[in-house]
Short mmCIF file of C-alpha atoms and ligand atoms in Angstrom, two decimals:
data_model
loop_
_atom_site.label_atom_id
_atom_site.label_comp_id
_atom_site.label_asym_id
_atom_site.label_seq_id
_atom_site.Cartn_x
_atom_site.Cartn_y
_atom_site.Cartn_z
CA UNK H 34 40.75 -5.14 66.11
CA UNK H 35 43.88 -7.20 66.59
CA UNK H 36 43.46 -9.61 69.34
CA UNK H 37 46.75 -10.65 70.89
CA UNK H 38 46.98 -14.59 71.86
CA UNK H 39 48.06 -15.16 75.29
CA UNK H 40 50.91 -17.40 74.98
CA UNK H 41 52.95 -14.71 73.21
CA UNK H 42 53.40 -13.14 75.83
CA UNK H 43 53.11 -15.45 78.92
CA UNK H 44 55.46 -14.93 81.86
CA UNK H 45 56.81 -18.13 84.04
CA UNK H 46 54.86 -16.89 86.76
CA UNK H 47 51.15 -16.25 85.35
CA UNK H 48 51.84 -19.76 83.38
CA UNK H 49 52.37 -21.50 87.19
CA UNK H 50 49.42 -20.17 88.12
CA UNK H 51 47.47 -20.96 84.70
CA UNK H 52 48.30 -24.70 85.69
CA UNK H 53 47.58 -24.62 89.03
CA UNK H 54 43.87 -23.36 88.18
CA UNK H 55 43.51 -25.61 85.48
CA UNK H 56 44.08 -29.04 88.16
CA UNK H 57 41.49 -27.66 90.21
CA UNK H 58 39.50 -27.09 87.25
CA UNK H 59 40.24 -30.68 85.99
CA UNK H 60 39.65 -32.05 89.46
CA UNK H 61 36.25 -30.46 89.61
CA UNK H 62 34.87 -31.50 86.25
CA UNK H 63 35.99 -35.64 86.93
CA UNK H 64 34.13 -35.34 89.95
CA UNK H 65 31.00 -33.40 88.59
CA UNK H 66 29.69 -35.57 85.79
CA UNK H 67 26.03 -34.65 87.13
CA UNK H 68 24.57 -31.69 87.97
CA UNK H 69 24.24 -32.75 91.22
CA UNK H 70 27.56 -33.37 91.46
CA UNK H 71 28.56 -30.48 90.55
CA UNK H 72 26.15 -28.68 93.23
CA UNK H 73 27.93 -31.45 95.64
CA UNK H 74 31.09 -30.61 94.67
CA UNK H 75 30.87 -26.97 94.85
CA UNK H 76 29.02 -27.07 98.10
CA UNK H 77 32.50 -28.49 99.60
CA UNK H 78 34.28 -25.83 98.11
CA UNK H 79 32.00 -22.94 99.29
CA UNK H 80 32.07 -24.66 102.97
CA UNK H 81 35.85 -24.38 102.90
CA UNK H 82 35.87 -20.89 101.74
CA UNK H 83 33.47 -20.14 104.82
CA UNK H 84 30.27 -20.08 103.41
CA UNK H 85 27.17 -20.66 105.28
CA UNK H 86 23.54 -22.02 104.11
CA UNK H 87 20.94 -18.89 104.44
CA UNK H 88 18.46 -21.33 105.78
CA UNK H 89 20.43 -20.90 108.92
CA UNK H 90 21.27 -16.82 108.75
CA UNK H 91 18.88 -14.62 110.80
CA UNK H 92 20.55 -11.49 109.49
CA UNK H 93 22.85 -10.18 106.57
CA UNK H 94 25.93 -7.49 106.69
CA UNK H 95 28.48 -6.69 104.02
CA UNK H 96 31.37 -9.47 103.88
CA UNK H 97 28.78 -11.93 104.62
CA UNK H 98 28.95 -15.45 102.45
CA UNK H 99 25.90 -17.34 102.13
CA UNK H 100 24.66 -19.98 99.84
CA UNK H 101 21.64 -21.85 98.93
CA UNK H 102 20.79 -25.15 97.53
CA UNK H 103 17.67 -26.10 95.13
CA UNK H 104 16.53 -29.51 94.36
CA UNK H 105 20.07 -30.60 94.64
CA UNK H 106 20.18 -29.55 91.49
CA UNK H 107 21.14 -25.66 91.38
CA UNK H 108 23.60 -23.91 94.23
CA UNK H 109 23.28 -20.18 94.43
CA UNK H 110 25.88 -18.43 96.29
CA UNK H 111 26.22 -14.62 97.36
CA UNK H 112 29.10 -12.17 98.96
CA UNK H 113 27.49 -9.58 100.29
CA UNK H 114 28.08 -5.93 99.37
CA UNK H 115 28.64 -2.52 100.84
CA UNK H 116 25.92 -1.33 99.06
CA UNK H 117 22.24 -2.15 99.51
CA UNK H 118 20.73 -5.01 97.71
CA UNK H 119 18.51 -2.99 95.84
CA UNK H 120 21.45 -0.69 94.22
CA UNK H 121 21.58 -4.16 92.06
CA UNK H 122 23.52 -7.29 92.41
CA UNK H 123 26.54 -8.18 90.29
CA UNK H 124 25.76 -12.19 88.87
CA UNK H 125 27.81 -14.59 87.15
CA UNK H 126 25.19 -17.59 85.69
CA UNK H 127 26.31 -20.51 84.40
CA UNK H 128 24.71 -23.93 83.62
CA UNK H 129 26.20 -27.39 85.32
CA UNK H 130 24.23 -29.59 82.95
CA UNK H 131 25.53 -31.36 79.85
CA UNK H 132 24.80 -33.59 77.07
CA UNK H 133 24.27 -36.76 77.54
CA UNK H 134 22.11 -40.21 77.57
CA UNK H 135 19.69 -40.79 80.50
CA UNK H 136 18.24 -44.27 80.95
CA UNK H 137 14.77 -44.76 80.47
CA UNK H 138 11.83 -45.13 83.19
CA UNK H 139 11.32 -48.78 81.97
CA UNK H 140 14.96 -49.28 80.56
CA UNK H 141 15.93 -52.83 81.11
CA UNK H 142 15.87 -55.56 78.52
CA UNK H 143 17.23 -59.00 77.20
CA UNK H 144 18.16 -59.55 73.61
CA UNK H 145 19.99 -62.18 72.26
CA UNK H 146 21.68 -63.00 75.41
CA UNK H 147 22.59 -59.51 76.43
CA UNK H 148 21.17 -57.60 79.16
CA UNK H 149 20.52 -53.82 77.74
CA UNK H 150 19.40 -50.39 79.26
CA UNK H 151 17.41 -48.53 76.59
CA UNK H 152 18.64 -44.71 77.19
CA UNK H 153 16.83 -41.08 75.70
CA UNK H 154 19.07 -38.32 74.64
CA UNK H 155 19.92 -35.42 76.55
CA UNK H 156 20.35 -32.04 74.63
CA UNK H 157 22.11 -32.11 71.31
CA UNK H 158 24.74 -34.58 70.09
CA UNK H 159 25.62 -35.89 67.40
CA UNK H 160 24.59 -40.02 68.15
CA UNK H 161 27.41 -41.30 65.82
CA UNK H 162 30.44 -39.76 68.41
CA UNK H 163 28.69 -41.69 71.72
CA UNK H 164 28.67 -45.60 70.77
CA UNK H 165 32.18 -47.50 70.94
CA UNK H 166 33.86 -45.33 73.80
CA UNK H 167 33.79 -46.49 77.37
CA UNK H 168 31.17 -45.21 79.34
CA UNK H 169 30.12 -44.14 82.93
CA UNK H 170 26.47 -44.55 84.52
CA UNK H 171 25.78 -41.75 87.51
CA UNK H 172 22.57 -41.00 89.79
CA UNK H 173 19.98 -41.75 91.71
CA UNK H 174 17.34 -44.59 92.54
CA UNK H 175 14.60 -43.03 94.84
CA UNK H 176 12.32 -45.40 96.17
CA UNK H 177 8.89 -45.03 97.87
CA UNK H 178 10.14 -45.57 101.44
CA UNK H 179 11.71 -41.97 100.90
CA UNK H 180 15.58 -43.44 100.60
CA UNK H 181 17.87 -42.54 97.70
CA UNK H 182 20.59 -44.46 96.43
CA UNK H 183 23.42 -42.60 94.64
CA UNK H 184 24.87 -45.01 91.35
CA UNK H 185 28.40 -44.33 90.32
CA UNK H 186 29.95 -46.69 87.83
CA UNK H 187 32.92 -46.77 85.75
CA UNK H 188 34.85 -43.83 87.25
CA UNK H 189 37.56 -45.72 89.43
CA UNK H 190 40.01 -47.56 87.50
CA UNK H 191 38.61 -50.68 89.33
CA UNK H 192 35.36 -50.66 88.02
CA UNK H 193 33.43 -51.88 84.95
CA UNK H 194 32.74 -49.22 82.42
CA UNK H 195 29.57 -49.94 80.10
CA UNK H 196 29.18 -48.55 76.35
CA UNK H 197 26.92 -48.57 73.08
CA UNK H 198 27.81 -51.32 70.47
CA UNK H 199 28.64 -50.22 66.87
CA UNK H 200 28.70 -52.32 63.66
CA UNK H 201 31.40 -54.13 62.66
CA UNK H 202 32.69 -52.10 59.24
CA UNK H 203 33.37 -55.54 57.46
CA UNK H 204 29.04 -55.62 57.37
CA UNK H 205 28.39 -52.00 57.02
CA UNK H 206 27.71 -51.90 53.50
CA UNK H 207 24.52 -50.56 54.35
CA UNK H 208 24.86 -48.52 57.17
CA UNK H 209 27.39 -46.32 55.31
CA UNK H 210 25.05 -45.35 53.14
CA UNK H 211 22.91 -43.16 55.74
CA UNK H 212 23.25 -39.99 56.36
CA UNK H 213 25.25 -39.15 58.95
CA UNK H 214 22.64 -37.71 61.45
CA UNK H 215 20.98 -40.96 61.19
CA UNK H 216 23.63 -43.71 60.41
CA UNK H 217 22.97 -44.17 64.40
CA UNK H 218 19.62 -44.32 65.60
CA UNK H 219 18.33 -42.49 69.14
CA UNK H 220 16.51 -45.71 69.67
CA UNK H 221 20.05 -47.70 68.72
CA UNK H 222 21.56 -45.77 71.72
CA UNK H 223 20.89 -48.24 74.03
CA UNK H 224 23.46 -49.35 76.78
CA UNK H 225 25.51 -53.00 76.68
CA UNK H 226 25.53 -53.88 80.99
CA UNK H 227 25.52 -57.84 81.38
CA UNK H 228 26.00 -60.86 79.52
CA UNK H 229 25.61 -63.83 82.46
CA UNK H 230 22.66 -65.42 82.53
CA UNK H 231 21.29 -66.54 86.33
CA UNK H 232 21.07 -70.21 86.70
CA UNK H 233 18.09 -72.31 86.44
CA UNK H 234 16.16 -69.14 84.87
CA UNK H 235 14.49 -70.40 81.82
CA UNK H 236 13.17 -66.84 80.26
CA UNK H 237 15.27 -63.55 80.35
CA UNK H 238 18.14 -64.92 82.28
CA UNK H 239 20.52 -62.62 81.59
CA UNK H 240 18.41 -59.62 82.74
CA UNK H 241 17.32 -62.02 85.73
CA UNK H 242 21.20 -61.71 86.50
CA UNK H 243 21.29 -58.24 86.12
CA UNK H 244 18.18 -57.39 88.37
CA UNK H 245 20.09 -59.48 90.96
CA UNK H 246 23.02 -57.74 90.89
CA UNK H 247 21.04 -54.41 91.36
CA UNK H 248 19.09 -56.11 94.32
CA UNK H 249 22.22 -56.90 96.31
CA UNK H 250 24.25 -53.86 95.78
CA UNK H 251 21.22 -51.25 96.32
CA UNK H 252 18.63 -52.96 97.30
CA UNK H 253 16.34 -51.84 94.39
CA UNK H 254 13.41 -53.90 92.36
CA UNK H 255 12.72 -52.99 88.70
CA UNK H 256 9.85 -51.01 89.83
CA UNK H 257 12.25 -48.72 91.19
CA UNK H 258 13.76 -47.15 88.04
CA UNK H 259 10.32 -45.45 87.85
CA UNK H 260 11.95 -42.93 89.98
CA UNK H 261 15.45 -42.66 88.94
CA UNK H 262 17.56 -40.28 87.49
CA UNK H 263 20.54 -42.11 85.87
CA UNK H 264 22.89 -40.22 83.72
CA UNK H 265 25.43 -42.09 80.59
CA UNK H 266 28.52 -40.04 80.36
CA UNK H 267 32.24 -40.44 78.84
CA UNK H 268 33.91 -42.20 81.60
CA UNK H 269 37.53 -41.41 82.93
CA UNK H 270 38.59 -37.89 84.38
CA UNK H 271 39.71 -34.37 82.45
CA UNK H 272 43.33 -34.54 81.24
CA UNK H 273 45.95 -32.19 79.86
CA UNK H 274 45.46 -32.37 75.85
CA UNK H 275 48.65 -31.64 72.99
CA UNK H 276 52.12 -32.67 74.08
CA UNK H 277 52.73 -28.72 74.94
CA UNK H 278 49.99 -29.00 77.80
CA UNK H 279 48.23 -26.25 76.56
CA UNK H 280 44.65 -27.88 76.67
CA UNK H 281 42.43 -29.74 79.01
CA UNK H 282 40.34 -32.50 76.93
CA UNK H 283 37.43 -33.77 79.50
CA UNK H 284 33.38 -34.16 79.35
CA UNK H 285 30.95 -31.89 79.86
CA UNK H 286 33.50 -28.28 79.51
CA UNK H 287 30.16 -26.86 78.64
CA UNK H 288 29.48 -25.44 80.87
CA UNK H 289 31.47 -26.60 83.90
CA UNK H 290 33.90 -24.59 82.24
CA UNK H 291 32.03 -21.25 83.34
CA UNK H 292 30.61 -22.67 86.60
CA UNK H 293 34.21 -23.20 87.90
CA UNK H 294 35.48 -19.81 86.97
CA UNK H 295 32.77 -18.13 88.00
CA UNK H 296 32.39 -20.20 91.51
CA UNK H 297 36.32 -19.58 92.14
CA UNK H 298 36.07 -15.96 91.28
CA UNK H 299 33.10 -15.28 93.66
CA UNK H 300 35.55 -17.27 96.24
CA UNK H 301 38.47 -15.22 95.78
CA UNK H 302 37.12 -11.77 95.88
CA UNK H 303 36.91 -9.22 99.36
CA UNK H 304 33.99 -7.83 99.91
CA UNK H 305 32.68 -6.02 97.31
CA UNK H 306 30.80 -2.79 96.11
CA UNK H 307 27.80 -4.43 95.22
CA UNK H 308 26.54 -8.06 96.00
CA UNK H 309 28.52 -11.03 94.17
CA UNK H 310 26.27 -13.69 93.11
CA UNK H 311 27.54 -17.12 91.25
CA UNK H 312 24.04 -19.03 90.22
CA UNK H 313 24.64 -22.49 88.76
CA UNK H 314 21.18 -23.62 86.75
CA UNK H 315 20.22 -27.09 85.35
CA UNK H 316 18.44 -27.89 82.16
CA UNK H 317 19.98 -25.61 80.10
CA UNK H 318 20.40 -27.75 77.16
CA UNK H 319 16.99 -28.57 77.06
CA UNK H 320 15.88 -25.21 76.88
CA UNK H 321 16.16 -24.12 80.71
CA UNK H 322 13.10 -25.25 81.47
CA UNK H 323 11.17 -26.90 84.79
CA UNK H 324 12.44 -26.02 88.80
CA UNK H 325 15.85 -26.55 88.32
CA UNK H 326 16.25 -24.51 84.80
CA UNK H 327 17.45 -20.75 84.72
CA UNK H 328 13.34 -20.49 84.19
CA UNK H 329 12.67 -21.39 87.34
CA UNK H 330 11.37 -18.90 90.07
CA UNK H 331 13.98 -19.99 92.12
CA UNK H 332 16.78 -16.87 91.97
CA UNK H 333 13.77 -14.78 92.23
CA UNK H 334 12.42 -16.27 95.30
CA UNK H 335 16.30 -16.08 96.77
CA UNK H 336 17.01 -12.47 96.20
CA UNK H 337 13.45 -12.14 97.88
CA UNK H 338 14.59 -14.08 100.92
CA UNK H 339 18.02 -12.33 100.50
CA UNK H 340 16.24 -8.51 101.13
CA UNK H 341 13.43 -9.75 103.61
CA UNK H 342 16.54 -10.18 106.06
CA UNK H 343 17.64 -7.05 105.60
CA UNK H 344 13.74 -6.47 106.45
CA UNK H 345 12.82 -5.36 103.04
CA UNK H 346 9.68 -6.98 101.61
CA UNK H 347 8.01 -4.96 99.26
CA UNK H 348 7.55 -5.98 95.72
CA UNK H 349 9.51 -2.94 94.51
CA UNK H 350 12.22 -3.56 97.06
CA UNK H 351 12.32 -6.65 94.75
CA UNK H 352 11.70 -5.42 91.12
CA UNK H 353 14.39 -2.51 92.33
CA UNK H 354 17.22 -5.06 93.06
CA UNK H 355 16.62 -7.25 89.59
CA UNK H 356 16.94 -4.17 87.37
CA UNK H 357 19.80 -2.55 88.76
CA UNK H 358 21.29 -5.68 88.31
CA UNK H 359 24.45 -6.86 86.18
CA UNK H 360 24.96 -10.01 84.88
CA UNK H 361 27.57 -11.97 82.58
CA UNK H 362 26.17 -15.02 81.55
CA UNK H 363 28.51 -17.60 81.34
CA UNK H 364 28.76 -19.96 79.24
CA UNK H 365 31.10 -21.33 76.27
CA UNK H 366 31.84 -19.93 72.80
CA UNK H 367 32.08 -22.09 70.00
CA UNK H 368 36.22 -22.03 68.86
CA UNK H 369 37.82 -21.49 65.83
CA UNK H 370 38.40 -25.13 64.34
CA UNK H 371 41.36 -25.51 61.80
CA UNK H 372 39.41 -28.57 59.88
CA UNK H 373 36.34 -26.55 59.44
CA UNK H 374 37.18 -22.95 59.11
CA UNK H 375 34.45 -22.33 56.33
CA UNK H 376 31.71 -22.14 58.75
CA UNK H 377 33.14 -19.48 60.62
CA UNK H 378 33.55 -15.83 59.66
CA UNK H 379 37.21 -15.60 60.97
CA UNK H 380 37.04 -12.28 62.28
CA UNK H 381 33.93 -12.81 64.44
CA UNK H 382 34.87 -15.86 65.85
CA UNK H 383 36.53 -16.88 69.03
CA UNK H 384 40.05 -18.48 68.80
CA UNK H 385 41.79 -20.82 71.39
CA UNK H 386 44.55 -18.57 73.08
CA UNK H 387 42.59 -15.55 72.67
CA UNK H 388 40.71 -15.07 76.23
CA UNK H 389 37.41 -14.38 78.00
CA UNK H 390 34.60 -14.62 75.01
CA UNK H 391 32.26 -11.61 74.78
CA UNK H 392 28.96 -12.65 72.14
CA UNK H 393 26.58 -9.37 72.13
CA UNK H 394 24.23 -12.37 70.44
CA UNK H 395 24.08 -15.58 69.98
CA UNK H 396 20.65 -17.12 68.89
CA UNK H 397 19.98 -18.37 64.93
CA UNK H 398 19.01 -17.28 61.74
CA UNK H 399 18.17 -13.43 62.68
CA UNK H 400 19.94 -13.99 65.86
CA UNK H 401 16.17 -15.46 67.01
CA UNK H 402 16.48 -16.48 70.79
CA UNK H 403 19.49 -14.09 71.63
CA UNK H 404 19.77 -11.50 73.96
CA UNK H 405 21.67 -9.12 71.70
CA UNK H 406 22.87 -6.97 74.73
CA UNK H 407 22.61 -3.53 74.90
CA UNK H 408 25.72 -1.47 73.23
CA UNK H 409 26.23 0.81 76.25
CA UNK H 410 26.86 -2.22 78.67
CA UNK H 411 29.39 -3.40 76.42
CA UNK H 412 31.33 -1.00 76.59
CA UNK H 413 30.70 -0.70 79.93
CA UNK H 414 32.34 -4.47 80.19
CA UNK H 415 35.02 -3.67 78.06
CA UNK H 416 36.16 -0.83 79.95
CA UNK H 417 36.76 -3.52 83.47
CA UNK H 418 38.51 -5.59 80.75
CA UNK H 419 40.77 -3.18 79.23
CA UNK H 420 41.73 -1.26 82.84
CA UNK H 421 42.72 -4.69 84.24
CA UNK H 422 44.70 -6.25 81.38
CA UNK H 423 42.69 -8.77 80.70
CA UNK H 424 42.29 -10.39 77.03
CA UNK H 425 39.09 -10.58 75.64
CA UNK H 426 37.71 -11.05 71.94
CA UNK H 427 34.25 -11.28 70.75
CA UNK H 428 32.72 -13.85 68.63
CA UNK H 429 29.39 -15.01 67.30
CA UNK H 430 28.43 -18.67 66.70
CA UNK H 431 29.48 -19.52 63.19
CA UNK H 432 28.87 -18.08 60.06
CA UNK H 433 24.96 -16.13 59.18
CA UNK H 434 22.56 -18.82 58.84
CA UNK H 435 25.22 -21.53 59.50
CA UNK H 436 23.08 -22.91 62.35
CA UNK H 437 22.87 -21.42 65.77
CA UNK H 438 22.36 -21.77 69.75
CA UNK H 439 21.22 -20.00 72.93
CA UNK H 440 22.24 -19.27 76.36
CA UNK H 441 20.45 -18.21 79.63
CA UNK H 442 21.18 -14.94 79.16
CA UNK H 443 17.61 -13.79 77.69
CA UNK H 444 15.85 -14.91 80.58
CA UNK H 445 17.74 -13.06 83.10
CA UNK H 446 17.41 -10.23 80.50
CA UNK H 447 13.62 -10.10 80.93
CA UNK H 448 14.20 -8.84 84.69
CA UNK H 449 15.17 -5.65 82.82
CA UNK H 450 18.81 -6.12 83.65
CA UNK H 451 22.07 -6.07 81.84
CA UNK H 452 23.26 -8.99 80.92
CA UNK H 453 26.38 -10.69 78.28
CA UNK H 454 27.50 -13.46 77.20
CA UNK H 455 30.46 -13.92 78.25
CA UNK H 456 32.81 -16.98 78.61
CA UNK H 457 35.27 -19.76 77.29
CA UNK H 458 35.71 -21.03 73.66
CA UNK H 459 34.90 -24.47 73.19
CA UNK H 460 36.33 -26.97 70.66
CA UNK H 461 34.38 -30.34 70.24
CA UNK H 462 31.35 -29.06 71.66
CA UNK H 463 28.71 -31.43 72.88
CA UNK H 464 31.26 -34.17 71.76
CA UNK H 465 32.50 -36.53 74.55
CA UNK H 466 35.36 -35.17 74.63
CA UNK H 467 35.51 -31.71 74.30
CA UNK H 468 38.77 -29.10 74.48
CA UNK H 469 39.52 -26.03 76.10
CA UNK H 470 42.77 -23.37 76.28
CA UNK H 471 44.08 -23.42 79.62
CA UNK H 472 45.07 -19.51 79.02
CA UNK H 473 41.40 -19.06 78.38
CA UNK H 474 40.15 -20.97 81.79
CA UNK H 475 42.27 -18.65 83.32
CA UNK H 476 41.50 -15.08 81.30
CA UNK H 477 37.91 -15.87 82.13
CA UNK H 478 38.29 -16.44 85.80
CA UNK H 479 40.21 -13.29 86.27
CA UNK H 480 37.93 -11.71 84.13
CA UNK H 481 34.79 -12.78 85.93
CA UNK H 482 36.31 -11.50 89.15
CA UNK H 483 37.42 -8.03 88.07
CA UNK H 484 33.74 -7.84 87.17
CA UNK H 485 32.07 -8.52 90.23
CA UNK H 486 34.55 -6.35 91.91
CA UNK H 487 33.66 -3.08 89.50
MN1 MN C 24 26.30 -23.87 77.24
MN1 MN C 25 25.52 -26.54 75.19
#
């Protein structure tokens, strides 16, 4: 059950090419702090690659690249196969969204001369690791005349970055004395943006200033964060991480980490057997819920639209095509850490250095919410691992009843199809700043494309 690590054995040439992926990689996650940047962003790659939007396809033939956009919020894209839809579709899933703090519907507020957006958790942190780091503020302000304006702050080295205020440990006698999960509050997680008050403005000034500000650079009222969508992150862009290179530090690896690999290998593959499909889903953190989550109706609905133009329209045409599916679902692996070892069983967890993750389960307690894939299609998998040269290990998430977590991979499960997890190990998760192996990025990448090519 020895699992080899990568660097051991890494030639000068498959290490070029490691770092070459891993810029593009880096690249794509400092522009795609949103999910819908990340949908914009890999839009522009599938474009280049010759992809075409199936609104605009009348027909489909093998070779044929098509994608398709929800909600700007989930991009869907497919390589058509030699073999009919309904033989079953090889997917790759993975989830663009990450942890983070969105502002409020009502967010803005004065207190003691500062100007304040009051923000509401996104998915699972831990509050203590987001206050006293420099932040970023990224979205959209719709307003009722049907326009949209897009926010990006604190990203170019020009701007103003905006953060969460932490007490000063000379008066945190008290403070210390919490628990950790609650030494900062979610209602404490509230954003620092303006300290000027407007002139001749007797009540609220500072806010007054800040509401001006808004007014001349997007033309919004206060009214008009009703229909917003404004997302805190970690500002500043993905860089290498440990003086030998060997890791990428950066925001949100989970799971942009799986939605690169798996959006490059769907773009760097010939025509295949069977139908490639790369679906990137939102809301995954929250439970994959609403039109944008892996819930949604949406892939459904496409691989309808996909067989009605090869003029197939039945609802077993349909059922036909989800069950003969494959799928890896992919999305990260908690790593091995070196501080906190005890919550891991060492032998069933992933390790940086190690490759593509495989977790049968995932899931809590007695692996509740997990998949828990079926034996014969792991082996199935392992087989396309072991024939290419590709390293792989398997891991569950920490120790038995050390906590726990989910993936999509149940729901695409219930369409009676085969499906893994199967993806990168993550250090740090939901921190920040998270880390990742560069041999891993790559491992999984090839790995992802020797599957949809089997
Ligand atoms: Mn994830
Ligand atoms: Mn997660």
């Amino acid at each position: 059950m020895y699992r080899k690590n990568i660097w051991k054995s890494m030639t000068p040439e498959k290490n070029t090419e490691i770092v070459g992926f891993c810029e593009g990689y880096k690249d794509y996650i400092s522009k795609g702090k949103t999910e819908r940047l990340c949908v914009k962003e890999s839009e522009v790659i599938a474009l280049k690659h010759g992809y075409v939007d199936l609104n605009k396809v009348k027909s489909l033939k093998p070779g044929d690249k098509v994608y398709v956009t929800n909600k700007n919020k989930n991009i869907a894209l497919f390589l058509i196969g030699k073999k009919p839809l309904t033989e079953g579709i090889r997917i790759l899933g993975a989830h663009i969204d990450s942890p983070r703090l969105d502002v409020k519907q009502n967010p803005l507020y004065e207190k003691e001369e500062f100007a304040l957006l009051d923000t509401h958790y996104y998915g699972g942190i831990k509050k203590y690791q987001w206050v006293t780091i420099p932040l970023a503020i990224h979205g959209v302000i719709c307003k009722k005349d049907g326009t949209t304006e897009v926010v990006n702050i604190g990203e170019d080295d020009n701007d103003p970055v905006i953060g969460i205020s932490d007490l000063l440990v000379h008066l945190s006698a008290d403070q210390l004395k919490k628990t950790a999960n609650v030494v900062i509050e979610g209602e404490n997680l509230d954003i620092t943006i303006g300290s000027i008050p407007l002139e001749d403005t007797e009540k609220d000034a500072v806010k007054a200033n800040v509401l001006k500000l808004l007014k001349e650079k997007y033309d919004i009222e206060e009214e008009d964060f009703v229909s917003s969508e404004l997302e805190v992150v970690p500002a500043g862009k993905a860089r290498d991480f440990g003086i030998d290179r060997s890791m990428i530090a950066g925001y949100g690896h989970d799971d942009r980490v799986c939605s690169y690999t798996s959006l490059k290998a769907i773009l760097d593959i010939e025509t295949p057997e069977y139908t490639s499909c790369c679906i990137l889903v939102d809301k995954e953190e929250i439970g994959s819920v609403g039109a944008t989550g892996a819930h949604s109706l949406f892939f459904e609905n496409t691989i309808a639209e996909l067989l009605s133009l090869n003029g197939k329209t039945s609802y077993l045409d349909l059922k036909h095509a989800m069950t003969c599916s494959k799928m890896l679902s992919s999305d990260v692996s908690a790593a091995l850490d070196p501080l906190y070892d005890s919550v891991s069983d060492k032998k069933n967890n992933a390790r940086f250095g190690h490759g593509i993750v495989f977790n049968k389960y995932t899931g809590s307690k007695g692996k509740s919410g997990s998949n828990d894939s079926e034996p014969e299609y792991v082996a199935w998998v392992r087989n396309i691992m072991d024939s290419n040269n590709i390293h792989y290990q398997t891991s569950e998430l920490g120790k038995v009843d050390q906590g726990g977590g989910g993936t999509i991979a149940y729901i695409l499960g219930k369409y009676n199809m085969n499906v893994l997890d199967a993806g990168v190990a993550v250090l740090n998760m939901h921190a920040p700043m998270e880390i990742v192996s560069k041999a891993d990025v790559y491992e999984a990448y090839i790995a992802y494309k020797a599957f949809l090519t089997k």
